[in-house]
XYZ file of C-alpha atoms in Angstrom:
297
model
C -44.528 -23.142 -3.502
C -45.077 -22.169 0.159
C -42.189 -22.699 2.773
C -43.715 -24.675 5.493
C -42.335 -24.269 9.025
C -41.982 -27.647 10.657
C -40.601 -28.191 14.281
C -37.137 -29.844 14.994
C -35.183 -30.908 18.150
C -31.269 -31.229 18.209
C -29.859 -32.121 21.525
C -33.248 -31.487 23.749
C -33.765 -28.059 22.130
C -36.382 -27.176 19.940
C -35.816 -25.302 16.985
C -37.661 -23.726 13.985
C -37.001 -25.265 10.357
C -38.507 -23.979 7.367
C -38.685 -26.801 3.886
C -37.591 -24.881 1.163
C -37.536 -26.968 -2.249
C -36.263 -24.611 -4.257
C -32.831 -24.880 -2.282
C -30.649 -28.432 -3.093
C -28.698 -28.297 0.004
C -29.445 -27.976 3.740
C -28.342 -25.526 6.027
C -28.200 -24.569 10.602
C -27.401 -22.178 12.028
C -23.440 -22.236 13.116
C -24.444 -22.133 16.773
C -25.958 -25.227 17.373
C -23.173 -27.503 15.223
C -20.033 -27.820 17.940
C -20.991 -30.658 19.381
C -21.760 -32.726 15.624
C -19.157 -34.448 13.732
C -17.548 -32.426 10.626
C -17.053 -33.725 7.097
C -15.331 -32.260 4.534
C -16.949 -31.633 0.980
C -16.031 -30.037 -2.758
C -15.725 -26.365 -2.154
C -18.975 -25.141 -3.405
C -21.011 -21.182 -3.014
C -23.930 -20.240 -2.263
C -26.242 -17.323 -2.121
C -27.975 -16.605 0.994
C -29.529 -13.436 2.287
C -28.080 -11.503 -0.465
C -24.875 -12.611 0.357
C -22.407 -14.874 -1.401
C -20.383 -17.517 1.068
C -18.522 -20.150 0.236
C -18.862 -23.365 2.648
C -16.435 -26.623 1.991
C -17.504 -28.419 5.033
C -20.837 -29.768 6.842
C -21.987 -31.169 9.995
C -23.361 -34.858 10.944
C -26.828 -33.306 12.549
C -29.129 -35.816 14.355
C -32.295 -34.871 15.866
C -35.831 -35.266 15.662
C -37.798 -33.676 12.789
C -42.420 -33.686 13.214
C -44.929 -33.426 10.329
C -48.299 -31.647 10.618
C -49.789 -34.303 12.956
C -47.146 -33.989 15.537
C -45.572 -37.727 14.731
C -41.678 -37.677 15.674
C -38.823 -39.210 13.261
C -35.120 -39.596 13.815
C -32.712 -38.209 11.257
C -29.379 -37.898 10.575
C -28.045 -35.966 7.558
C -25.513 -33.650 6.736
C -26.322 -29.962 7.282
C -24.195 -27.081 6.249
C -23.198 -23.612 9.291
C -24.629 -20.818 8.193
C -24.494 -18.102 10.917
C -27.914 -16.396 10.036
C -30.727 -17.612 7.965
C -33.525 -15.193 8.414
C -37.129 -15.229 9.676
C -39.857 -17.171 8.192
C -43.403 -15.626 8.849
C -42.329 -13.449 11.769
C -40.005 -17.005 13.654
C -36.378 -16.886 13.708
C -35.279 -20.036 10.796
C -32.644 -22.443 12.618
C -32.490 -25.278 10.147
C -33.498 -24.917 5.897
C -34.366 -28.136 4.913
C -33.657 -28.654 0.847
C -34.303 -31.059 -1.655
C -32.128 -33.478 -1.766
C -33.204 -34.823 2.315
C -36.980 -33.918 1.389
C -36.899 -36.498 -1.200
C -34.867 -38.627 0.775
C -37.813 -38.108 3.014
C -40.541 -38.435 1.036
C -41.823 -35.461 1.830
C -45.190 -34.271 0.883
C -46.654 -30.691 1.154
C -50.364 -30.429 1.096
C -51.184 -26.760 0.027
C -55.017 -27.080 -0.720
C -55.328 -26.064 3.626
C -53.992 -23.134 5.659
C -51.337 -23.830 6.896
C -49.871 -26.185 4.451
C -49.392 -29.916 5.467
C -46.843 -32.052 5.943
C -46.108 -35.577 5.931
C -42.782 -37.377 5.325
C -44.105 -40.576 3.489
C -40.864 -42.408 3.939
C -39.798 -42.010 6.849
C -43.469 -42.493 7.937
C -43.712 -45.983 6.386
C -40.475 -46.933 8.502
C -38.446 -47.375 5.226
C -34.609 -46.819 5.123
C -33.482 -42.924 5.042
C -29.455 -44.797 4.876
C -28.175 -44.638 1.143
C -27.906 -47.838 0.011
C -25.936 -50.831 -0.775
C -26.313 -53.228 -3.994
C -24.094 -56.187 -2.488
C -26.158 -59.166 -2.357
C -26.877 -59.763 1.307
C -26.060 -56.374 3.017
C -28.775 -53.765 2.532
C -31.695 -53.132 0.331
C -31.294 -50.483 -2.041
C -34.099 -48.326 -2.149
C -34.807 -46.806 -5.499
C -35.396 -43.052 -4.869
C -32.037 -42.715 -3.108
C -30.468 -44.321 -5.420
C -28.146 -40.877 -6.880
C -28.593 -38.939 -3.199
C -25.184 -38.618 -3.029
C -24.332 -37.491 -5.998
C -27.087 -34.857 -5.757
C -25.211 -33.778 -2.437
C -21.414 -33.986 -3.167
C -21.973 -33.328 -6.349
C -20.466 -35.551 -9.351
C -16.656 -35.136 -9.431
C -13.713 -37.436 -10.326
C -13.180 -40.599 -7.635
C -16.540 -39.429 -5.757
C -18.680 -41.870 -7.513
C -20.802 -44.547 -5.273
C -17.888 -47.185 -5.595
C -17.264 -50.095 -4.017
C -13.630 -51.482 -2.856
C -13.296 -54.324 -0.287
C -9.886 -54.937 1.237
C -8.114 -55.309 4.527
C -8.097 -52.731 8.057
C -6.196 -53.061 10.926
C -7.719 -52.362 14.155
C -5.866 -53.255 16.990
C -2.765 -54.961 15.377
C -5.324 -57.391 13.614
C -6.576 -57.529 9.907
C -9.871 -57.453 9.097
C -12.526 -57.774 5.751
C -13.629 -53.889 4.826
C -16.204 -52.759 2.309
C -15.500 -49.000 1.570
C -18.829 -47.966 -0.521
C -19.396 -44.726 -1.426
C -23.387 -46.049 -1.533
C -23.884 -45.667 2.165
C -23.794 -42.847 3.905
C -22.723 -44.353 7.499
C -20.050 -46.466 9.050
C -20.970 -50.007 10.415
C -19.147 -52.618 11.958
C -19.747 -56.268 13.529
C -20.446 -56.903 17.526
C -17.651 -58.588 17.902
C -15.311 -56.245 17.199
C -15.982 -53.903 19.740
C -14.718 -55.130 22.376
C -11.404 -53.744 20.997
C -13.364 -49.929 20.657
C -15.093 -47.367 23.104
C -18.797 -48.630 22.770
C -21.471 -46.421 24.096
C -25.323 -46.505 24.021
C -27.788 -44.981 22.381
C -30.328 -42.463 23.131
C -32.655 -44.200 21.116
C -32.631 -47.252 19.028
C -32.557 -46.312 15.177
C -33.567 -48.611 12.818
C -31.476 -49.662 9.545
C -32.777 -51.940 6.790
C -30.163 -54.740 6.088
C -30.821 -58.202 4.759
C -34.573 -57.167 3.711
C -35.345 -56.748 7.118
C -35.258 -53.566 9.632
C -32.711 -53.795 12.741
C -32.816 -51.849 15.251
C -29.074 -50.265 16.028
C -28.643 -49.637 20.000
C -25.112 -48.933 20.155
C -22.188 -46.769 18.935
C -18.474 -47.140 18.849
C -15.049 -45.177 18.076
C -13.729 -46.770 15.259
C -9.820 -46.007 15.213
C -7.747 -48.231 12.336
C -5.026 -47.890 9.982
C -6.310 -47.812 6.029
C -3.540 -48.119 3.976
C -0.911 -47.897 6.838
C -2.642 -44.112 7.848
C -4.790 -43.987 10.692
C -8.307 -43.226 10.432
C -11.520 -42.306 13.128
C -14.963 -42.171 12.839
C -18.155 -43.209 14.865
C -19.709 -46.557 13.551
C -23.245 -47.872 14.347
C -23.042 -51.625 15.445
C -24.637 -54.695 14.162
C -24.703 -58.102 14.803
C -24.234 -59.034 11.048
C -23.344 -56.592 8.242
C -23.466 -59.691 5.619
C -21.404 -61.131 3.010
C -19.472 -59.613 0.264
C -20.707 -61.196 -3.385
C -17.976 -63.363 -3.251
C -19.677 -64.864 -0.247
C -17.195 -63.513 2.459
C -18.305 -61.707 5.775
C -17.897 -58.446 5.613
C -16.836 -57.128 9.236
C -16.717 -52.816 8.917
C -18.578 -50.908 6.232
C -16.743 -47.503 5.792
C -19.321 -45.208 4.613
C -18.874 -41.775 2.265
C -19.035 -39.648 5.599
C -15.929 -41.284 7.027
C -14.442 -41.297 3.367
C -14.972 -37.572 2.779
C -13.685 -36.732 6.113
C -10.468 -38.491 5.384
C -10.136 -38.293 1.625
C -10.535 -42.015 0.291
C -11.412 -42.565 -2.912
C -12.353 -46.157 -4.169
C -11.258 -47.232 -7.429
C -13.442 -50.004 -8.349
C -11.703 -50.139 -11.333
C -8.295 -51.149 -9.810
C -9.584 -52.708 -6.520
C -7.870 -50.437 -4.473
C -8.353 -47.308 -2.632
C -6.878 -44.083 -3.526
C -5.288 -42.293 -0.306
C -3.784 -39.280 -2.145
C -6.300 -36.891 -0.818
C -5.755 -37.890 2.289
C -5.421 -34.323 4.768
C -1.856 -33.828 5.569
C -2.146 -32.228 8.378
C -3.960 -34.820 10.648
C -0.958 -37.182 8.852
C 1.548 -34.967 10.359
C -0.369 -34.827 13.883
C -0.839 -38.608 14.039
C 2.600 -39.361 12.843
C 3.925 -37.663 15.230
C 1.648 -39.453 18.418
C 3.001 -43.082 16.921
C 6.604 -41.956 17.168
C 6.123 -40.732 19.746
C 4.309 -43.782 21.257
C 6.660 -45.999 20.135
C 9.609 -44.301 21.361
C 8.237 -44.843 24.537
C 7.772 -48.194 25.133
């Protein structure tokens, strides 16, 4: 199969991605990730170029991807720095698209015409790129993206797409938490954020929750303690996340990203959350700032 070139724009600047299936994970070039978000992933290598690296974290990229037709779509997935990828038919590659967001994407590559067409049936038809939830209530799983995660973090011990509710503090208060390791993103309620840095948009992006499409407008920076150790991440708001299948309002949705990034594992099992892999040296950093904090009041 052919490796289309499709165009791409990250942060107003347009840049040249080739869709390689035969490569599971996707991959940008190091100089256009310092602005993104980093998460942390299983050590894994690859061969690229003729040359073996081995990567252990990725980068939060959002942008705008266009099929053959020139229609726009917003994405955000989780691209690995390379610092060179090539050239594809005489073009400098910036971004490798592989499998695993293609079929989140739906992607279709029509080969019967020069050059080969492409269309991204999913994200086309409007449906949710997020992976999903199963609580009743919350958002509607959609079939195909059912094991994304697992085909991206691969399937290692206290990385499977659990689900553990319990308690956060943000603020000094408590409040209801889902941690599921079936969404990719971090969500919580409107009317938390007036305790949080809340900023808008670009553009509205659309999540699926509840069998019908929202439209999220804003961002905040979610800082809490999970298990006494403080945690921060960016979460999309909504006005409702839903109910847990007990019935009870769930009011932040802790995705994988944020889980990766700060090593919590759910054990459904247990009902708890497993904090042992939790990186010791932002413990040591933060530890320090309460101390210090307190000893100053």
């Amino acid at each position: 199969m052919s490796r289309p070139l499709v165009e791409v724009e990250i942060e107003g600047k347009k840049l040249n991605a080739v869709l390689d299936t035969g490569s599971r994970r996707s991959y940008i070039r190091s100089e256009f990730v310092e602005r993104f978000p980093t998460v942390s992933v299983h050590p894994f290598e690859v061969k690229l170029g003729g040359e073996i690296l081995s990567l252990k974290e990725g980068r939060v990229i959002s942008g705008i991807v266009k099929d053959s037709l020139g229609r726009a779509y917003r994405f955000g997935e989780v691209l690995f720095p390379i610092k060179d990828l090539g050239e594809e038919k005489g073009k400098r590659i910036d971004i490798l698209f592989g499998a695993v967001i293609l079929e989140d994407w739906g992607t279709v590559i029509d080969e019967g015409v020069t050059p080969p067409q492409v269309d991204y049936r999913i994200l086309r038809k409007g449906e949710l790129v997020e992976l999903c939830l199963s609580w009743p209530g919350i958002v509607t799983l959609r079939p195909d993206s059912e094991h994304a995660l697992h085909r991206l973090f691969g399937r290692k011990k206290g990385c499977a797409m659990g689900r553990v509710r319990t308690h956060v503090v943000v603020a000094g208060r408590h409040y209801w938490t889902l941690f599921d390791g079936g969404a990719r993103n971090t969500y919580i309620v409107q009317d938390l954020t007036s305790l949080l840095p809340t900023f808008d948009l670009e553009k509205p992006e659309p999540v699926s929750l509840g069998g019908r499409v929202h439209e999220v407008t804003k961002e905040c920076r979610l800082t809490c303690l999970v298990e006494g150790l403080p945690v921060r991440t960016r979460a999309r708001v909504l006005e409702e996340i839903g109910t847990d299948e007990e019935g009870e309002r769930v009011e932040i949705l802790i995705g994988a990203l944020a889980m990766q990034e700060w090593g919590i594992r759910p054990i459904p099992d247990e009902e708890r959350l497993d904090m042992s892999h939790y990186p010791k040296e932002f413990i040591e950093f933060m530890v320090k700032g309460e101390d210090s904090g307190a000893s100053s009041q």
